[in-house]
Amino acid sequence: WADQPHIISISPYVRERLSGIATGVIHDIDNPISESFFHIERKERKGVIFSAAVISQRKNTLNLIKAFKILLDEGHDAELRLAGTVVEQPYGELVKDYISQMGLGKKVAMLGQINAGQIHEELSIASIFALVSLEEGSPMGIEEAMAARVPVVTSNRCGMPYMVRHGESGYLVNPLDVPDIARRLKNILEDNEMLDSMGRRAHAIALDRFHPSVVAKRTKEVYYKV
């Protein structure tokens, strides 16, 4: 890293991690996503919370489920849909045991690994995309949700705060604070106008940062400069 005169960084978080190491010019250019995500037709099913991430301690799946249970306990008609395989078996068992012990089997759907077409379908019906990981660089799932006009609730650490504008395109939460996660999910579900405006704002930001033609143009400009 120290030897490179030019570095393309997918997130200011990467820039921070390279502080004191990289000596060259760092260019911030987000990862691109498929253009198809910008054209997903919204068929929202009120109360659906979608998350796409492997089931692991780092992804903090259990705390998301605990926050979801608070919503149910407060009388919300909601559904949590989790796409992703279990990559840490002991943690996966903890998650499944909690779902079973709390009687959440009919409200939490563990979808396993799904393809791009299925992700499109899940985003089309979702009210919220939630990812409360303990550490992330620049998650593609957040970009895809924003492009699809879905508000995002995500962690206030690492690369995630550089993607979601708190109170505009979604909310940033403390991933270790389960009531905080639940509160922000509830804020969006209880306010249709906020849900719509956050979705529109997320889409506009995604167009400006994550659209493949924009990313290609900015990357090309860096190459010419080099």
mmCIF file of C-alpha atoms in Angstrom:
data_model
loop_
_atom_site.group_PDB
_atom_site.id
_atom_site.type_symbol
_atom_site.label_atom_id
_atom_site.label_comp_id
_atom_site.label_asym_id
_atom_site.label_seq_id
_atom_site.Cartn_x
_atom_site.Cartn_y
_atom_site.Cartn_z
ATOM 1 C CA TRP A 1 0.000 0.000 0.000
ATOM 2 C CA ALA A 2 2.770 2.430 0.849
ATOM 3 C CA ASP A 3 4.341 1.996 -2.614
ATOM 4 C CA GLN A 4 1.227 2.874 -4.628
ATOM 5 C CA PRO A 5 1.087 6.433 -6.033
ATOM 6 C CA HIS A 6 -2.685 6.146 -6.622
ATOM 7 C CA ILE A 7 -5.278 4.073 -4.750
ATOM 8 C CA ILE A 8 -9.005 3.762 -5.439
ATOM 9 C CA SER A 9 -10.845 3.385 -2.148
ATOM 10 C CA ILE A 10 -14.412 2.025 -2.087
ATOM 11 C CA SER A 11 -15.140 3.860 1.176
ATOM 12 C CA PRO A 12 -13.698 6.618 3.373
ATOM 13 C CA TYR A 13 -13.494 3.828 5.959
ATOM 14 C CA VAL A 14 -10.802 2.212 3.798
ATOM 15 C CA ARG A 15 -9.039 5.582 3.637
ATOM 16 C CA GLU A 16 -9.077 5.672 7.451
ATOM 17 C CA ARG A 17 -7.649 2.165 7.654
ATOM 18 C CA LEU A 18 -4.800 3.221 5.350
ATOM 19 C CA SER A 19 -3.962 6.281 7.452
ATOM 20 C CA GLY A 20 -0.247 6.309 8.226
ATOM 21 C CA ILE A 21 0.410 3.567 5.656
ATOM 22 C CA ALA A 22 -0.518 4.914 2.224
ATOM 23 C CA THR A 23 1.558 7.807 0.936
ATOM 24 C CA GLY A 24 -0.048 8.260 -2.485
ATOM 25 C CA VAL A 25 -3.278 9.897 -3.653
ATOM 26 C CA ILE A 26 -6.444 8.105 -2.516
ATOM 27 C CA HIS A 27 -9.510 8.420 -4.750
ATOM 28 C CA ASP A 28 -12.899 7.656 -3.183
ATOM 29 C CA ILE A 29 -15.072 5.725 -5.646
ATOM 30 C CA ASP A 30 -17.887 3.475 -4.445
ATOM 31 C CA ASN A 31 -18.457 -0.065 -5.680
ATOM 32 C CA PRO A 32 -20.949 -0.283 -8.561
ATOM 33 C CA ILE A 33 -24.074 -2.434 -8.500
ATOM 34 C CA SER A 34 -26.134 -3.879 -11.313
ATOM 35 C CA GLU A 35 -28.312 -1.320 -13.064
ATOM 36 C CA SER A 36 -31.268 -3.677 -12.584
ATOM 37 C CA PHE A 37 -31.570 -2.679 -8.916
ATOM 38 C CA PHE A 38 -32.497 0.852 -9.957
ATOM 39 C CA HIS A 39 -35.560 -0.427 -11.824
ATOM 40 C CA ILE A 40 -37.137 -2.717 -9.240
ATOM 41 C CA GLU A 41 -40.889 -2.208 -9.137
ATOM 42 C CA ARG A 42 -42.040 -1.526 -5.594
ATOM 43 C CA LYS A 43 -44.719 -3.924 -4.347
ATOM 44 C CA GLU A 44 -44.253 -3.169 -0.673
ATOM 45 C CA ARG A 45 -45.783 -5.546 1.839
ATOM 46 C CA LYS A 46 -46.155 -3.394 4.928
ATOM 47 C CA GLY A 47 -44.025 -4.545 7.840
ATOM 48 C CA VAL A 48 -41.521 -6.692 5.935
ATOM 49 C CA ILE A 49 -37.930 -6.243 7.136
ATOM 50 C CA PHE A 50 -35.343 -7.803 4.838
ATOM 51 C CA SER A 51 -31.691 -8.539 5.563
ATOM 52 C CA ALA A 52 -29.127 -10.135 3.266
ATOM 53 C CA ALA A 53 -25.987 -11.331 5.041
ATOM 54 C CA VAL A 54 -24.442 -14.582 6.170
ATOM 55 C CA ILE A 55 -25.541 -15.742 9.616
ATOM 56 C CA SER A 56 -22.557 -15.003 11.830
ATOM 57 C CA GLN A 57 -21.493 -13.170 14.965
ATOM 58 C CA ARG A 58 -19.905 -10.371 12.932
ATOM 59 C CA LYS A 59 -23.171 -9.817 11.078
ATOM 60 C CA ASN A 60 -24.910 -9.582 14.471
ATOM 61 C CA THR A 61 -27.930 -11.547 13.301
ATOM 62 C CA LEU A 62 -29.177 -12.379 16.807
ATOM 63 C CA ASN A 63 -29.449 -8.756 17.906
ATOM 64 C CA LEU A 64 -31.491 -7.944 14.810
ATOM 65 C CA ILE A 65 -33.890 -10.768 15.680
ATOM 66 C CA LYS A 66 -34.097 -9.580 19.294
ATOM 67 C CA ALA A 67 -34.952 -6.071 18.085
ATOM 68 C CA PHE A 68 -37.581 -7.534 15.798
ATOM 69 C CA LYS A 69 -39.135 -9.367 18.755
ATOM 70 C CA ILE A 70 -39.536 -6.019 20.535
ATOM 71 C CA LEU A 71 -41.592 -4.819 17.557
ATOM 72 C CA LEU A 72 -43.849 -7.859 17.821
ATOM 73 C CA ASP A 73 -44.185 -7.472 21.588
ATOM 74 C CA GLU A 74 -45.330 -3.885 21.023
ATOM 75 C CA GLY A 75 -48.064 -5.062 18.706
ATOM 76 C CA HIS A 76 -46.566 -4.463 15.281
ATOM 77 C CA ASP A 77 -47.587 -6.789 12.478
ATOM 78 C CA ALA A 78 -44.122 -7.387 11.013
ATOM 79 C CA GLU A 79 -42.096 -10.078 9.304
ATOM 80 C CA LEU A 80 -38.310 -10.543 9.297
ATOM 81 C CA ARG A 81 -36.818 -12.216 6.225
ATOM 82 C CA LEU A 82 -33.167 -13.280 6.481
ATOM 83 C CA ALA A 83 -31.248 -14.228 3.336
ATOM 84 C CA GLY A 84 -27.885 -15.861 3.914
ATOM 85 C CA THR A 85 -26.231 -19.115 4.853
ATOM 86 C CA VAL A 86 -25.003 -20.057 8.318
ATOM 87 C CA VAL A 87 -21.200 -19.775 8.272
ATOM 88 C CA GLU A 88 -20.618 -20.193 12.008
ATOM 89 C CA GLN A 89 -22.485 -23.302 13.147
ATOM 90 C CA PRO A 90 -22.492 -22.626 16.928
ATOM 91 C CA TYR A 91 -23.781 -19.095 16.313
ATOM 92 C CA GLY A 92 -26.314 -20.405 13.824
ATOM 93 C CA GLU A 93 -27.627 -22.787 16.473
ATOM 94 C CA LEU A 94 -27.964 -19.887 18.934
ATOM 95 C CA VAL A 95 -30.025 -18.007 16.356
ATOM 96 C CA LYS A 96 -32.270 -20.981 15.619
ATOM 97 C CA ASP A 97 -32.698 -21.788 19.320
ATOM 98 C CA TYR A 98 -33.735 -18.196 20.055
ATOM 99 C CA ILE A 99 -36.271 -18.211 17.218
ATOM 100 C CA SER A 100 -37.701 -21.488 18.532
ATOM 101 C CA GLN A 101 -37.730 -20.520 22.223
ATOM 102 C CA MET A 102 -39.444 -17.182 21.513
ATOM 103 C CA GLY A 103 -42.020 -18.742 19.201
ATOM 104 C CA LEU A 104 -40.906 -16.660 16.221
ATOM 105 C CA GLY A 105 -40.980 -19.445 13.634
ATOM 106 C CA LYS A 106 -43.941 -17.959 11.748
ATOM 107 C CA LYS A 107 -42.526 -14.425 11.825
ATOM 108 C CA VAL A 108 -38.827 -14.994 11.010
ATOM 109 C CA ALA A 109 -38.073 -16.597 7.640
ATOM 110 C CA MET A 110 -34.560 -17.960 7.157
ATOM 111 C CA LEU A 111 -34.265 -18.022 3.384
ATOM 112 C CA GLY A 112 -30.729 -19.390 3.058
ATOM 113 C CA GLN A 113 -28.693 -18.487 -0.008
ATOM 114 C CA ILE A 114 -30.817 -16.806 -2.686
ATOM 115 C CA ASN A 115 -30.020 -15.640 -6.216
ATOM 116 C CA ALA A 116 -30.114 -12.128 -7.687
ATOM 117 C CA GLY A 117 -33.648 -12.526 -8.992
ATOM 118 C CA GLN A 118 -34.866 -13.538 -5.540
ATOM 119 C CA ILE A 119 -33.064 -10.570 -3.979
ATOM 120 C CA HIS A 120 -34.904 -8.308 -6.436
ATOM 121 C CA GLU A 121 -38.194 -9.835 -5.309
ATOM 122 C CA GLU A 122 -37.360 -9.476 -1.617
ATOM 123 C CA LEU A 123 -36.394 -5.823 -2.052
ATOM 124 C CA SER A 124 -39.560 -5.125 -4.019
ATOM 125 C CA ILE A 125 -41.757 -6.153 -1.059
ATOM 126 C CA ALA A 126 -39.570 -4.870 1.809
ATOM 127 C CA SER A 127 -40.454 -1.872 3.947
ATOM 128 C CA ILE A 128 -36.931 -1.760 5.414
ATOM 129 C CA PHE A 129 -33.513 -3.240 4.684
ATOM 130 C CA ALA A 130 -31.653 -3.947 7.946
ATOM 131 C CA LEU A 131 -27.977 -4.742 8.421
ATOM 132 C CA VAL A 132 -26.618 -4.244 11.934
ATOM 133 C CA SER A 133 -23.154 -5.760 11.498
ATOM 134 C CA LEU A 134 -20.347 -5.174 13.971
ATOM 135 C CA GLU A 135 -17.936 -4.466 11.101
ATOM 136 C CA GLU A 136 -18.383 -3.780 7.381
ATOM 137 C CA GLY A 137 -16.456 -1.973 4.700
ATOM 138 C CA SER A 138 -19.007 -1.042 2.034
ATOM 139 C CA PRO A 139 -21.811 -3.637 1.943
ATOM 140 C CA MET A 140 -23.321 -4.241 -1.491
ATOM 141 C CA GLY A 141 -26.632 -5.096 0.156
ATOM 142 C CA ILE A 142 -27.023 -1.530 1.396
ATOM 143 C CA GLU A 143 -26.280 -0.141 -2.064
ATOM 144 C CA GLU A 144 -28.809 -2.479 -3.669
ATOM 145 C CA ALA A 145 -31.513 -1.598 -1.151
ATOM 146 C CA MET A 146 -30.946 2.122 -1.625
ATOM 147 C CA ALA A 147 -31.155 1.766 -5.398
ATOM 148 C CA ALA A 148 -34.459 -0.090 -4.938
ATOM 149 C CA ARG A 149 -35.905 2.781 -2.844
ATOM 150 C CA VAL A 150 -35.846 0.824 0.414
ATOM 151 C CA PRO A 151 -34.944 2.725 3.632
ATOM 152 C CA VAL A 152 -31.947 1.258 5.443
ATOM 153 C CA VAL A 153 -31.339 0.691 9.153
ATOM 154 C CA THR A 154 -27.677 -0.080 9.699
ATOM 155 C CA SER A 155 -24.799 0.243 12.165
ATOM 156 C CA ASN A 156 -23.157 3.517 13.141
ATOM 157 C CA ARG A 157 -19.635 2.146 12.759
ATOM 158 C CA CYS A 158 -16.964 1.362 10.141
ATOM 159 C CA GLY A 159 -18.030 2.017 6.535
ATOM 160 C CA MET A 160 -21.790 2.078 7.054
ATOM 161 C CA PRO A 161 -22.186 5.714 8.200
ATOM 162 C CA TYR A 162 -20.612 6.808 4.907
ATOM 163 C CA MET A 163 -23.436 5.123 2.994
ATOM 164 C CA VAL A 164 -26.620 5.955 4.916
ATOM 165 C CA ARG A 165 -27.543 9.517 5.877
ATOM 166 C CA HIS A 166 -29.096 9.370 9.327
ATOM 167 C CA GLY A 167 -32.666 10.612 9.251
ATOM 168 C CA GLU A 168 -32.614 11.085 5.463
ATOM 169 C CA SER A 169 -32.172 7.730 3.723
ATOM 170 C CA GLY A 170 -32.497 5.587 6.834
ATOM 171 C CA TYR A 171 -31.114 5.373 10.349
ATOM 172 C CA LEU A 172 -27.778 4.553 11.952
ATOM 173 C CA VAL A 173 -27.966 2.506 15.140
ATOM 174 C CA ASN A 174 -25.688 1.163 17.829
ATOM 175 C CA PRO A 175 -25.479 -2.529 16.835
ATOM 176 C CA LEU A 176 -25.090 -3.553 20.490
ATOM 177 C CA ASP A 177 -28.166 -1.605 21.607
ATOM 178 C CA VAL A 178 -31.165 -3.812 20.794
ATOM 179 C CA PRO A 179 -33.796 -1.233 21.905
ATOM 180 C CA ASP A 180 -32.098 1.369 19.674
ATOM 181 C CA ILE A 181 -32.391 -0.953 16.664
ATOM 182 C CA ALA A 182 -36.044 -1.661 17.486
ATOM 183 C CA ARG A 183 -36.812 2.045 17.936
ATOM 184 C CA ARG A 184 -35.508 2.970 14.512
ATOM 185 C CA LEU A 185 -37.268 0.098 12.789
ATOM 186 C CA LYS A 186 -40.472 1.213 14.513
ATOM 187 C CA ASN A 187 -39.970 4.883 13.518
ATOM 188 C CA ILE A 188 -40.013 3.931 9.841
ATOM 189 C CA LEU A 189 -42.827 1.373 10.034
ATOM 190 C CA GLU A 190 -45.104 3.798 11.871
ATOM 191 C CA ASP A 191 -44.654 6.677 9.413
ATOM 192 C CA ASN A 192 -45.625 5.993 5.787
ATOM 193 C CA GLU A 193 -44.549 9.452 4.687
ATOM 194 C CA MET A 194 -41.099 8.970 6.219
ATOM 195 C CA LEU A 195 -40.802 5.526 4.649
ATOM 196 C CA ASP A 196 -41.543 6.940 1.190
ATOM 197 C CA SER A 197 -39.308 9.998 1.541
ATOM 198 C CA MET A 198 -36.379 7.945 2.853
ATOM 199 C CA GLY A 199 -36.805 5.531 -0.047
ATOM 200 C CA ARG A 200 -36.735 8.363 -2.574
ATOM 201 C CA ARG A 201 -33.687 9.951 -0.923
ATOM 202 C CA ALA A 202 -31.869 6.613 -0.823
ATOM 203 C CA HIS A 203 -32.546 6.111 -4.538
ATOM 204 C CA ALA A 204 -31.204 9.577 -5.402
ATOM 205 C CA ILE A 205 -28.001 8.974 -3.433
ATOM 206 C CA ALA A 206 -27.578 5.569 -5.072
ATOM 207 C CA LEU A 207 -27.939 7.088 -8.538
ATOM 208 C CA ASP A 208 -25.193 9.583 -7.755
ATOM 209 C CA ARG A 209 -22.773 7.099 -6.185
ATOM 210 C CA PHE A 210 -23.478 3.459 -7.054
ATOM 211 C CA HIS A 211 -24.833 3.470 -10.618
ATOM 212 C CA PRO A 212 -22.398 1.552 -12.875
ATOM 213 C CA SER A 213 -22.126 4.338 -15.458
ATOM 214 C CA VAL A 214 -21.227 6.866 -12.737
ATOM 215 C CA VAL A 215 -18.643 4.556 -11.176
ATOM 216 C CA ALA A 216 -17.156 3.792 -14.615
ATOM 217 C CA LYS A 217 -16.897 7.502 -15.458
ATOM 218 C CA ARG A 218 -15.151 8.332 -12.178
ATOM 219 C CA THR A 219 -12.801 5.366 -12.488
ATOM 220 C CA LYS A 220 -11.932 6.315 -16.058
ATOM 221 C CA GLU A 221 -11.147 9.867 -14.946
ATOM 222 C CA VAL A 222 -8.728 8.536 -12.315
ATOM 223 C CA TYR A 223 -7.023 6.331 -14.917
ATOM 224 C CA TYR A 224 -6.587 9.296 -17.251
ATOM 225 C CA LYS A 225 -5.163 11.343 -14.396
ATOM 226 C CA VAL A 226 -2.699 8.582 -13.559
#
